[in-house]
XYZ file of C-alpha atoms in Angstrom:
580
model
C -28.480 -27.197 -41.325
C -24.722 -26.459 -41.278
C -25.198 -22.737 -40.618
C -27.658 -23.533 -37.857
C -25.062 -25.754 -36.168
C -22.487 -22.989 -36.294
C -24.978 -20.733 -34.640
C -25.561 -23.197 -31.773
C -21.828 -23.522 -31.389
C -21.359 -19.779 -31.020
C -24.152 -19.293 -28.523
C -22.592 -22.063 -26.463
C -19.222 -20.390 -26.603
C -20.230 -16.988 -25.310
C -22.454 -18.063 -22.463
C -20.787 -17.731 -19.068
C -22.859 -19.323 -16.353
C -22.486 -18.181 -12.774
C -21.380 -21.153 -10.701
C -23.239 -21.836 -7.475
C -21.333 -21.413 -4.199
C -19.563 -24.707 -3.307
C -21.241 -26.986 -0.772
C -18.707 -26.068 1.970
C -19.633 -22.379 1.564
C -23.352 -23.159 1.707
C -22.828 -25.361 4.779
C -20.808 -22.631 6.552
C -23.513 -20.085 5.734
C -26.270 -22.390 7.051
C -24.332 -23.134 10.224
C -23.330 -19.571 11.103
C -26.556 -17.871 10.008
C -28.326 -20.504 12.123
C -30.436 -21.603 9.177
C -31.570 -18.055 8.334
C -31.454 -16.281 4.950
C -29.156 -13.544 6.286
C -25.890 -13.531 8.226
C -25.365 -10.760 10.779
C -22.026 -9.175 11.628
C -21.967 -11.121 14.915
C -22.531 -14.397 13.044
C -19.823 -13.485 10.518
C -17.494 -12.694 13.429
C -17.924 -16.257 14.720
C -17.253 -17.706 11.256
C -14.083 -15.576 10.929
C -12.821 -16.671 14.342
C -13.707 -20.379 14.111
C -13.247 -21.303 10.436
C -10.828 -18.651 9.173
C -8.904 -18.533 12.476
C -8.662 -14.753 12.140
C -7.163 -12.512 14.802
C -4.964 -15.200 16.380
C -6.143 -16.316 19.807
C -8.065 -13.086 20.399
C -10.526 -13.603 17.540
C -12.195 -10.772 15.653
C -14.184 -7.881 17.131
C -17.784 -7.195 16.101
C -16.767 -3.807 14.709
C -14.193 -5.528 12.418
C -16.916 -7.917 11.220
C -19.277 -4.960 10.666
C -16.594 -3.310 8.547
C -16.366 -6.462 6.384
C -20.169 -6.531 5.913
C -20.094 -2.865 4.913
C -17.265 -3.425 2.380
C -19.031 -6.406 0.829
C -22.323 -4.569 0.442
C -20.544 -1.557 -1.010
C -18.738 -3.586 -3.693
C -21.757 -5.798 -4.435
C -24.566 -3.256 -4.471
C -23.647 0.188 -5.724
C -26.626 1.866 -4.091
C -25.842 5.063 -2.225
C -28.144 4.201 0.682
C -28.162 0.567 1.603
C -30.537 -0.259 4.431
C -29.594 -3.915 5.002
C -26.518 -4.619 7.130
C -26.522 -8.398 6.818
C -25.162 -10.767 4.163
C -27.130 -13.126 1.899
C -25.541 -16.421 0.778
C -24.469 -14.740 -2.480
C -22.919 -11.808 -0.580
C -21.086 -14.266 1.693
C -19.805 -16.230 -1.321
C -18.765 -13.004 -3.037
C -16.813 -12.021 0.081
C -14.970 -15.340 0.287
C -14.209 -15.252 -3.441
C -12.834 -11.695 -3.413
C -9.031 -11.578 -3.658
C -9.081 -8.027 -2.235
C -11.289 -8.720 0.764
C -10.139 -12.279 1.528
C -6.549 -12.807 0.279
C -4.614 -16.062 0.936
C -1.655 -14.518 2.792
C -1.049 -11.643 5.178
C -0.028 -8.382 3.569
C 1.798 -6.652 6.447
C 5.351 -6.874 7.680
C 4.984 -9.078 10.757
C 8.450 -10.536 11.383
C 11.118 -9.258 13.755
C 13.178 -6.769 11.717
C 15.755 -6.023 14.416
C 18.182 -8.908 13.801
C 21.404 -8.485 11.748
C 21.003 -8.535 7.945
C 22.589 -11.990 7.831
C 19.467 -13.406 9.550
C 17.268 -12.690 6.501
C 16.716 -13.970 2.995
C 16.995 -10.844 0.825
C 15.251 -10.328 -2.531
C 18.233 -10.206 -4.913
C 18.615 -9.360 -8.597
C 21.406 -10.510 -10.932
C 22.656 -8.182 -13.711
C 19.704 -5.978 -12.776
C 20.266 -3.605 -15.708
C 19.650 -6.130 -18.535
C 16.379 -5.924 -20.462
C 16.672 -9.430 -21.930
C 19.347 -12.029 -22.607
C 22.884 -11.907 -21.204
C 24.685 -11.398 -24.529
C 22.989 -8.833 -26.730
C 20.090 -7.166 -24.921
C 20.008 -3.471 -24.061
C 21.203 -2.223 -20.684
C 18.744 0.176 -19.110
C 17.461 1.555 -15.839
C 13.937 0.318 -16.720
C 14.394 -3.264 -15.400
C 16.009 -1.804 -12.255
C 12.945 0.395 -11.607
C 10.623 -2.550 -12.275
C 12.540 -4.756 -9.833
C 12.514 -2.112 -7.087
C 8.774 -1.629 -7.530
C 8.373 -5.356 -7.050
C 10.263 -5.203 -3.738
C 13.718 -6.382 -4.890
C 16.292 -5.105 -2.377
C 19.635 -5.999 -3.983
C 20.525 -4.429 -7.332
C 23.642 -5.512 -9.215
C 25.536 -3.152 -11.523
C 28.551 -4.136 -13.645
C 30.622 -0.982 -14.034
C 33.179 -0.422 -16.823
C 35.076 2.543 -18.259
C 33.426 4.041 -21.353
C 35.352 3.962 -24.655
C 37.156 7.243 -23.932
C 37.943 6.106 -20.345
C 36.587 9.319 -18.826
C 33.170 8.118 -17.666
C 31.506 5.012 -16.245
C 29.074 2.749 -18.060
C 26.924 -0.109 -16.851
C 26.992 -3.133 -19.143
C 27.620 -6.870 -19.194
C 31.337 -7.045 -19.999
C 32.664 -8.825 -23.093
C 29.215 -9.047 -24.659
C 27.254 -7.014 -27.204
C 24.948 -5.461 -24.620
C 24.483 -1.720 -25.250
C 25.584 0.332 -22.218
C 23.646 2.712 -19.976
C 25.323 5.486 -17.971
C 25.996 4.670 -14.333
C 24.653 8.036 -13.150
C 21.272 7.291 -14.776
C 21.036 3.982 -12.883
C 22.055 5.573 -9.580
C 19.417 8.306 -9.922
C 16.676 5.831 -10.829
C 17.578 3.707 -7.815
C 17.312 6.782 -5.600
C 13.916 7.663 -7.019
C 12.347 4.198 -6.738
C 14.316 2.488 -3.935
C 11.564 2.712 -1.353
C 8.406 2.700 -3.461
C 7.585 -0.883 -2.398
C 9.439 -1.225 0.902
C 11.139 1.011 3.473
C 13.928 -1.503 4.101
C 17.469 -0.938 2.801
C 18.527 -1.304 -0.810
C 21.948 -2.881 -1.339
C 23.827 -2.046 -4.536
C 26.376 -4.731 -5.406
C 28.993 -3.397 -7.798
C 30.966 -5.617 -10.157
C 33.832 -3.212 -10.561
C 36.166 -3.139 -13.588
C 37.493 0.406 -13.127
C 40.800 2.212 -12.850
C 41.464 4.024 -9.530
C 40.678 7.451 -11.003
C 37.295 6.209 -12.235
C 36.656 4.598 -8.848
C 37.200 8.046 -7.348
C 34.691 9.423 -9.864
C 32.159 6.740 -8.848
C 32.685 7.590 -5.173
C 31.825 11.197 -5.958
C 28.722 10.210 -7.998
C 27.455 7.934 -5.226
C 28.073 10.505 -2.490
C 26.434 13.320 -4.421
C 23.437 11.224 -5.519
C 22.607 9.639 -2.171
C 23.954 12.033 0.460
C 22.513 11.131 3.855
C 20.697 8.096 2.464
C 24.037 6.365 2.191
C 24.968 4.010 5.023
C 28.629 4.604 5.838
C 30.277 2.134 8.207
C 32.114 3.690 11.129
C 34.980 1.220 10.970
C 36.815 -0.305 8.042
C 35.203 -3.709 8.590
C 31.891 -4.459 10.297
C 31.947 -7.019 13.116
C 28.232 -7.660 12.719
C 25.712 -6.402 10.187
C 23.150 -3.810 11.318
C 19.462 -4.772 11.140
C 16.923 -3.954 8.395
C 15.095 -1.841 11.003
C 18.199 0.294 11.706
C 18.847 0.643 7.974
C 15.371 1.748 6.871
C 15.485 4.128 3.882
C 19.252 3.633 3.513
C 21.357 2.697 0.492
C 24.225 0.277 1.104
C 27.195 -0.312 -1.204
C 28.740 -3.762 -1.458
C 31.761 -4.723 -3.560
C 35.330 -5.930 -3.175
C 37.604 -3.335 -1.569
C 39.618 -1.669 -4.374
C 43.005 -3.208 -3.731
C 41.668 -6.568 -4.854
C 40.952 -5.123 -8.273
C 44.079 -3.233 -9.124
C 46.197 -4.659 -11.895
C 49.934 -4.570 -12.352
C 49.957 -1.864 -15.057
C 47.586 -3.716 -17.375
C 47.117 -2.051 -20.762
C 43.394 -2.600 -21.253
C 41.552 -2.877 -17.968
C 38.315 -3.717 -19.624
C 39.540 -6.879 -21.328
C 41.795 -7.909 -18.513
C 39.219 -7.806 -15.755
C 37.305 -10.746 -14.526
C 33.552 -11.062 -14.869
C 31.264 -12.081 -12.040
C 30.448 -15.346 -13.773
C 34.140 -16.329 -13.730
C 34.480 -15.569 -10.043
C 35.457 -18.120 -7.423
C 37.631 -20.215 -9.669
C 38.684 -22.407 -6.753
C 35.668 -24.545 -7.619
C 37.123 -25.483 -11.034
C 40.189 -27.382 -12.153
C 43.119 -24.989 -12.818
C 43.321 -26.184 -16.454
C 40.042 -24.425 -17.124
C 41.415 -21.019 -16.190
C 42.101 -18.757 -19.137
C 45.429 -17.007 -19.451
C 44.192 -13.568 -18.465
C 42.506 -14.975 -15.374
C 45.780 -16.516 -14.303
C 47.443 -13.129 -14.807
C 44.750 -11.611 -12.687
C 45.465 -13.995 -9.868
C 49.205 -13.465 -10.089
C 48.849 -9.716 -10.146
C 46.910 -9.788 -6.897
C 50.129 -9.563 -4.953
C 51.131 -6.340 -6.705
C 47.982 -4.557 -5.732
C 49.173 -3.563 -2.263
C 52.023 -1.410 -3.546
C 49.824 -0.001 -6.316
C 47.387 1.153 -3.736
C 50.075 3.033 -1.842
C 50.509 5.235 -4.896
C 46.777 5.531 -5.649
C 45.067 7.489 -2.903
C 42.102 8.250 -5.221
C 40.647 4.840 -4.396
C 40.407 5.520 -0.660
C 37.200 7.614 -0.917
C 35.657 4.779 -2.852
C 36.794 2.234 -0.283
C 35.178 4.246 2.508
C 31.738 3.850 0.881
C 31.829 0.041 0.906
C 29.743 -1.105 3.850
C 29.559 -4.806 2.950
C 32.950 -6.108 1.865
C 32.903 -8.837 -0.739
C 35.726 -11.323 -0.385
C 37.492 -13.264 -3.106
C 37.773 -16.948 -2.223
C 41.362 -17.968 -1.592
C 42.409 -21.495 -0.741
C 40.064 -24.455 -0.344
C 36.449 -24.581 0.766
C 37.226 -25.039 4.460
C 39.339 -21.889 4.375
C 36.751 -19.825 2.515
C 33.892 -20.773 4.835
C 35.790 -19.918 8.041
C 33.761 -17.655 10.292
C 35.939 -14.852 11.610
C 35.207 -13.420 15.027
C 36.028 -9.796 14.346
C 34.561 -9.232 10.894
C 31.695 -10.110 8.594
C 31.933 -10.459 4.843
C 29.994 -11.301 1.695
C 31.014 -14.278 -0.399
C 29.754 -14.964 -3.936
C 29.413 -18.464 -5.380
C 27.990 -19.628 -8.695
C 25.091 -22.069 -8.572
C 27.469 -24.962 -9.455
C 30.055 -23.926 -6.853
C 27.269 -23.888 -4.264
C 26.200 -27.412 -5.250
C 29.789 -28.640 -4.940
C 30.222 -26.870 -1.618
C 27.019 -28.312 -0.171
C 27.869 -31.862 -1.225
C 30.870 -31.999 1.091
C 30.539 -29.008 3.430
C 26.802 -28.411 3.888
C 26.975 -27.642 7.604
C 29.987 -25.330 7.109
C 27.928 -23.326 4.609
C 25.040 -23.086 7.111
C 27.441 -21.976 9.888
C 29.044 -19.381 7.579
C 25.640 -17.871 6.695
C 24.631 -17.453 10.331
C 26.958 -14.462 10.511
C 28.167 -13.694 6.971
C 26.305 -13.055 3.735
C 26.401 -15.616 0.940
C 25.361 -14.602 -2.557
C 24.579 -17.192 -5.219
C 24.483 -16.233 -8.895
C 23.405 -18.040 -12.092
C 26.069 -19.985 -13.969
C 27.666 -18.169 -16.898
C 26.076 -20.424 -19.519
C 22.560 -19.128 -18.811
C 22.795 -16.763 -21.778
C 19.007 -16.631 -22.134
C 18.676 -15.194 -18.597
C 17.073 -18.363 -17.240
C 17.265 -19.161 -13.522
C 18.108 -22.089 -11.264
C 16.259 -23.742 -8.373
C 16.533 -21.311 -5.447
C 15.768 -23.782 -2.677
C 19.292 -25.248 -2.354
C 20.612 -21.773 -1.489
C 17.826 -21.079 1.023
C 18.210 -24.521 2.652
C 21.821 -23.632 3.413
C 21.032 -20.134 4.682
C 22.186 -18.166 1.612
C 20.729 -14.666 1.961
C 21.222 -13.432 -1.607
C 19.977 -15.974 -4.115
C 20.495 -13.730 -7.154
C 18.017 -14.093 -10.020
C 17.576 -12.727 -13.519
C 14.316 -10.882 -12.876
C 13.595 -10.848 -16.613
C 14.136 -14.639 -16.890
C 10.503 -15.685 -16.679
C 9.646 -19.246 -15.792
C 8.912 -21.587 -12.908
C 12.115 -20.794 -10.970
C 11.238 -17.089 -10.951
C 7.671 -17.890 -9.841
C 9.193 -19.558 -6.769
C 11.273 -16.454 -6.099
C 8.154 -14.257 -6.387
C 6.417 -16.666 -3.995
C 9.114 -16.625 -1.345
C 9.165 -12.820 -1.296
C 5.414 -12.503 -0.944
C 6.286 -13.366 2.665
C 6.517 -10.700 5.345
C 4.300 -8.208 3.549
C 6.451 -8.296 0.393
C 9.071 -6.038 1.992
C 12.028 -7.894 0.414
C 13.444 -9.248 3.704
C 12.253 -12.612 5.033
C 13.511 -13.816 8.403
C 15.346 -17.112 8.075
C 13.722 -19.999 9.980
C 15.165 -20.466 13.476
C 16.627 -23.884 12.629
C 19.084 -22.217 10.215
C 20.262 -19.844 12.945
C 20.414 -22.258 15.906
C 23.584 -23.794 17.251
C 23.116 -26.716 19.646
C 25.096 -26.880 22.916
C 27.566 -29.283 21.286
C 28.188 -26.775 18.469
C 26.114 -28.555 15.825
C 24.087 -26.646 13.214
C 21.261 -27.711 10.907
C 22.313 -30.423 8.453
C 20.311 -30.126 5.200
C 21.209 -33.742 4.344
C 19.509 -35.198 7.399
C 16.235 -37.042 6.855
C 13.573 -35.384 8.961
C 10.186 -36.543 10.226
C 6.966 -34.940 8.931
C 6.361 -31.790 10.977
C 3.004 -30.618 9.558
C 0.535 -31.801 6.949
C -1.109 -29.215 4.738
C -4.574 -29.980 3.391
C -5.567 -28.016 0.283
C -9.020 -28.042 -1.308
C -9.487 -26.554 -4.777
C -13.166 -25.540 -5.015
C -13.532 -23.513 -8.202
C -12.118 -20.794 -10.451
C -13.461 -17.661 -12.114
C -12.450 -14.514 -13.993
C -10.998 -15.930 -17.222
C -13.924 -14.677 -19.307
C -13.052 -11.150 -18.126
C -9.268 -11.325 -18.640
C -9.047 -13.366 -21.856
C -10.677 -13.102 -25.275
C -13.509 -15.578 -25.793
C -11.437 -17.441 -28.385
C -8.147 -17.382 -26.452
C -8.199 -21.013 -25.319
C -10.471 -22.606 -27.896
C -12.003 -21.279 -31.080
C -15.349 -23.036 -30.874
C -16.019 -24.055 -27.290
C -15.461 -22.926 -23.704
C -12.156 -23.961 -22.094
C -11.360 -27.233 -20.283
C -9.449 -26.043 -17.210
C -7.529 -28.145 -14.687
C -5.394 -27.080 -11.709
C -1.946 -28.347 -10.786
C -1.135 -27.927 -7.112
C 1.979 -29.001 -5.254
C 4.956 -28.146 -3.101
C 8.388 -26.729 -3.884
C 10.764 -27.192 -0.980
C 13.307 -29.642 0.365
C 13.563 -32.857 -1.637
C 11.324 -34.930 0.668
C 8.491 -32.386 0.392
C 8.558 -31.867 -3.380
C 5.460 -33.033 -5.267
C 2.902 -31.944 -7.889
C -0.700 -33.189 -8.169
C -3.602 -32.204 -10.409
C -7.356 -32.004 -10.575
C -9.453 -33.462 -13.393
C -10.100 -31.184 -16.364
C -13.562 -29.587 -16.308
C -14.897 -29.568 -19.834
C -16.435 -26.564 -21.554
C -16.641 -24.229 -18.615
C -15.423 -20.660 -18.010
C -16.167 -21.050 -14.264
C -14.869 -24.551 -13.505
C -15.890 -26.292 -10.271
C -13.455 -29.023 -9.186
C -14.054 -29.626 -5.484
C -10.909 -31.763 -5.108
C -8.762 -32.125 -2.011
C -5.023 -32.850 -1.654
C -2.768 -33.472 1.334
C 0.910 -32.605 1.540
C 3.055 -33.977 4.410
C 5.881 -31.477 5.055
C 9.225 -32.119 6.765
C 10.392 -28.488 6.438
C 7.184 -26.399 6.210
C 9.205 -23.224 6.930
C 10.807 -23.391 3.450
C 7.851 -24.896 1.575
C 6.104 -22.976 -1.190
C 2.645 -23.934 -2.404
C 2.707 -24.027 -6.216
C -0.562 -23.447 -8.055
C -0.960 -23.478 -11.835
C -4.051 -23.602 -14.037
C -3.851 -25.001 -17.565
C -6.376 -25.548 -20.301
C -6.419 -29.121 -21.570
C -5.792 -29.354 -25.292
C -6.088 -32.702 -27.012
C -4.121 -31.912 -30.144
C -1.516 -29.419 -28.944
C 0.382 -28.367 -25.831
C -1.961 -27.394 -22.991
C -2.550 -23.647 -22.733
C -1.312 -21.748 -19.693
C -4.108 -20.054 -17.745
C -2.480 -18.584 -14.625
C -0.139 -19.367 -11.734
C 0.895 -18.327 -8.275
C 3.242 -19.465 -5.572
C 2.506 -18.926 -1.872
C 4.761 -19.415 1.162
C 3.175 -22.184 3.258
C 4.257 -20.492 6.500
C 2.218 -17.395 5.560
C -1.029 -19.059 4.474
C -4.182 -17.739 6.125
C -6.182 -20.834 6.957
C -9.804 -21.440 6.034
C -11.555 -20.597 2.744
C -9.605 -18.039 0.695
C -9.578 -16.370 -2.717
C -6.265 -16.927 -4.501
C -5.460 -14.418 -7.267
C -3.435 -15.796 -10.181
C -0.684 -14.152 -12.228
C 0.487 -14.427 -15.819
C 3.745 -16.059 -16.961
C 5.725 -12.936 -16.081
C 4.309 -12.863 -12.574
C 2.018 -9.871 -13.184
C -1.294 -10.264 -11.373
C -4.238 -10.961 -13.678
C -7.146 -8.558 -13.086
C -9.927 -11.019 -12.369
C -8.674 -14.625 -12.454
C -8.758 -16.342 -9.082
C -9.391 -19.665 -7.409
C -11.480 -20.402 -4.333
C -9.440 -22.697 -2.094
C -9.318 -23.950 1.459
C -6.167 -24.409 3.553
C -5.884 -26.374 6.780
C -3.107 -27.991 8.762
C -4.020 -31.449 9.999
């Protein structure tokens, strides 16, 4: 008897039943095929215009609908000659459930790209050369290439003299990270900069070099990039150029050299300041270490040093986006100057402090200047922080550890799916507007609900193709449930979940959720699927994050990704999005 039971158990485990199309899909098919067994291209065109709201006000042409029918039949029925040019209910369901044919967001650049760089959120990496943690992982050009292929547009390199002081290495200073040569990183950036997007790549340099090595870097950069390099015509830009003007260009951003030079320090490498110690005005002076205090005192000597060090001037000429070092209090730092634009870097804690008391000043500063936020120095494991506080205040460069997988990074991936994944996302108008009385957006203000998003989770499929049969459960099919919610401003933040569907590789939930949104422009729709496990932690079964402002309404197929944000081959959900 026992062996017979085992046998039943195993047959149950391997059977994957095809789920029927959900009732809404059947109803749409009945309505638009006018009760017939087949849907014509003209009938599909009406469905696309009325339910999916395709083609804006102009709707969809018959020839576009015919093209869809043709694609569906081609993928569904691999017959060379296919006589039918209409869709059955199963074909129609297959079309709606195909992540390639019916994705949840637009995949083209569709925003205005002609505004200054400061008008965009920019996909930004932190310590882009690290393969793992911040203290002992290898430095390499591999994570840089990976980030560029994903659409990241800002690459950060920490540059230090090598041990013999005659060449330049990229590494995380004062840690055990093994270095990689700067020239290797520069060449890899050149090769992969525009594989995912034609818009400019900004290289932010954390510079710990002597003037002669700065001159060497200037030569390396000039020789590697040649005409690709954007060279400013004047010492300091009054306004940033636009992503459109800077297509296929490489831009260098760092502090102008004089701010680095030391008063004859013996060991530059140990006496320099790291990025994570930057902006010390946010801390109490007692927390400054001795060599940082020296650094600040020696600032005044740098002018005369520079007089005697002309080597640095070539290097200075390459810096298109000047990074400033905060001096004085917050008010002073966030002053908007009429005749020049700058980049300011703040740690995640400094940003929080700044926004508590000077939120509107931060917003005003970011309307013209670039603000970069970076993870606090204690995130040794390369984890990340919540990006939304930076975006809410207009910060363009919310810098992330791209190898620090987790929910914060999923949000970053989600935000930069916007605008065709080109790495530049136009900031919402409210962050750029100034009212007649000089007021700007106040992130602290309580706002009324602007839009309500209605989300229906119909069903899921594809796990049996992407995961081993025993991945979730040794003896029975998985018990999947979906978590769905909003990441955004505090008032909009929420997570909800469906019931778990027991023993099913193709779960059908059919549950609906509504999300009132006060700032829909910055809202991200979070979607996660987990497998319910009574005895242990629930298993992860896929996730994605979609910008609410980019959602294509109607019934859509939503592809899911793994923990690292890599798209799973087959796993997807069938969902419906509407604004009510």
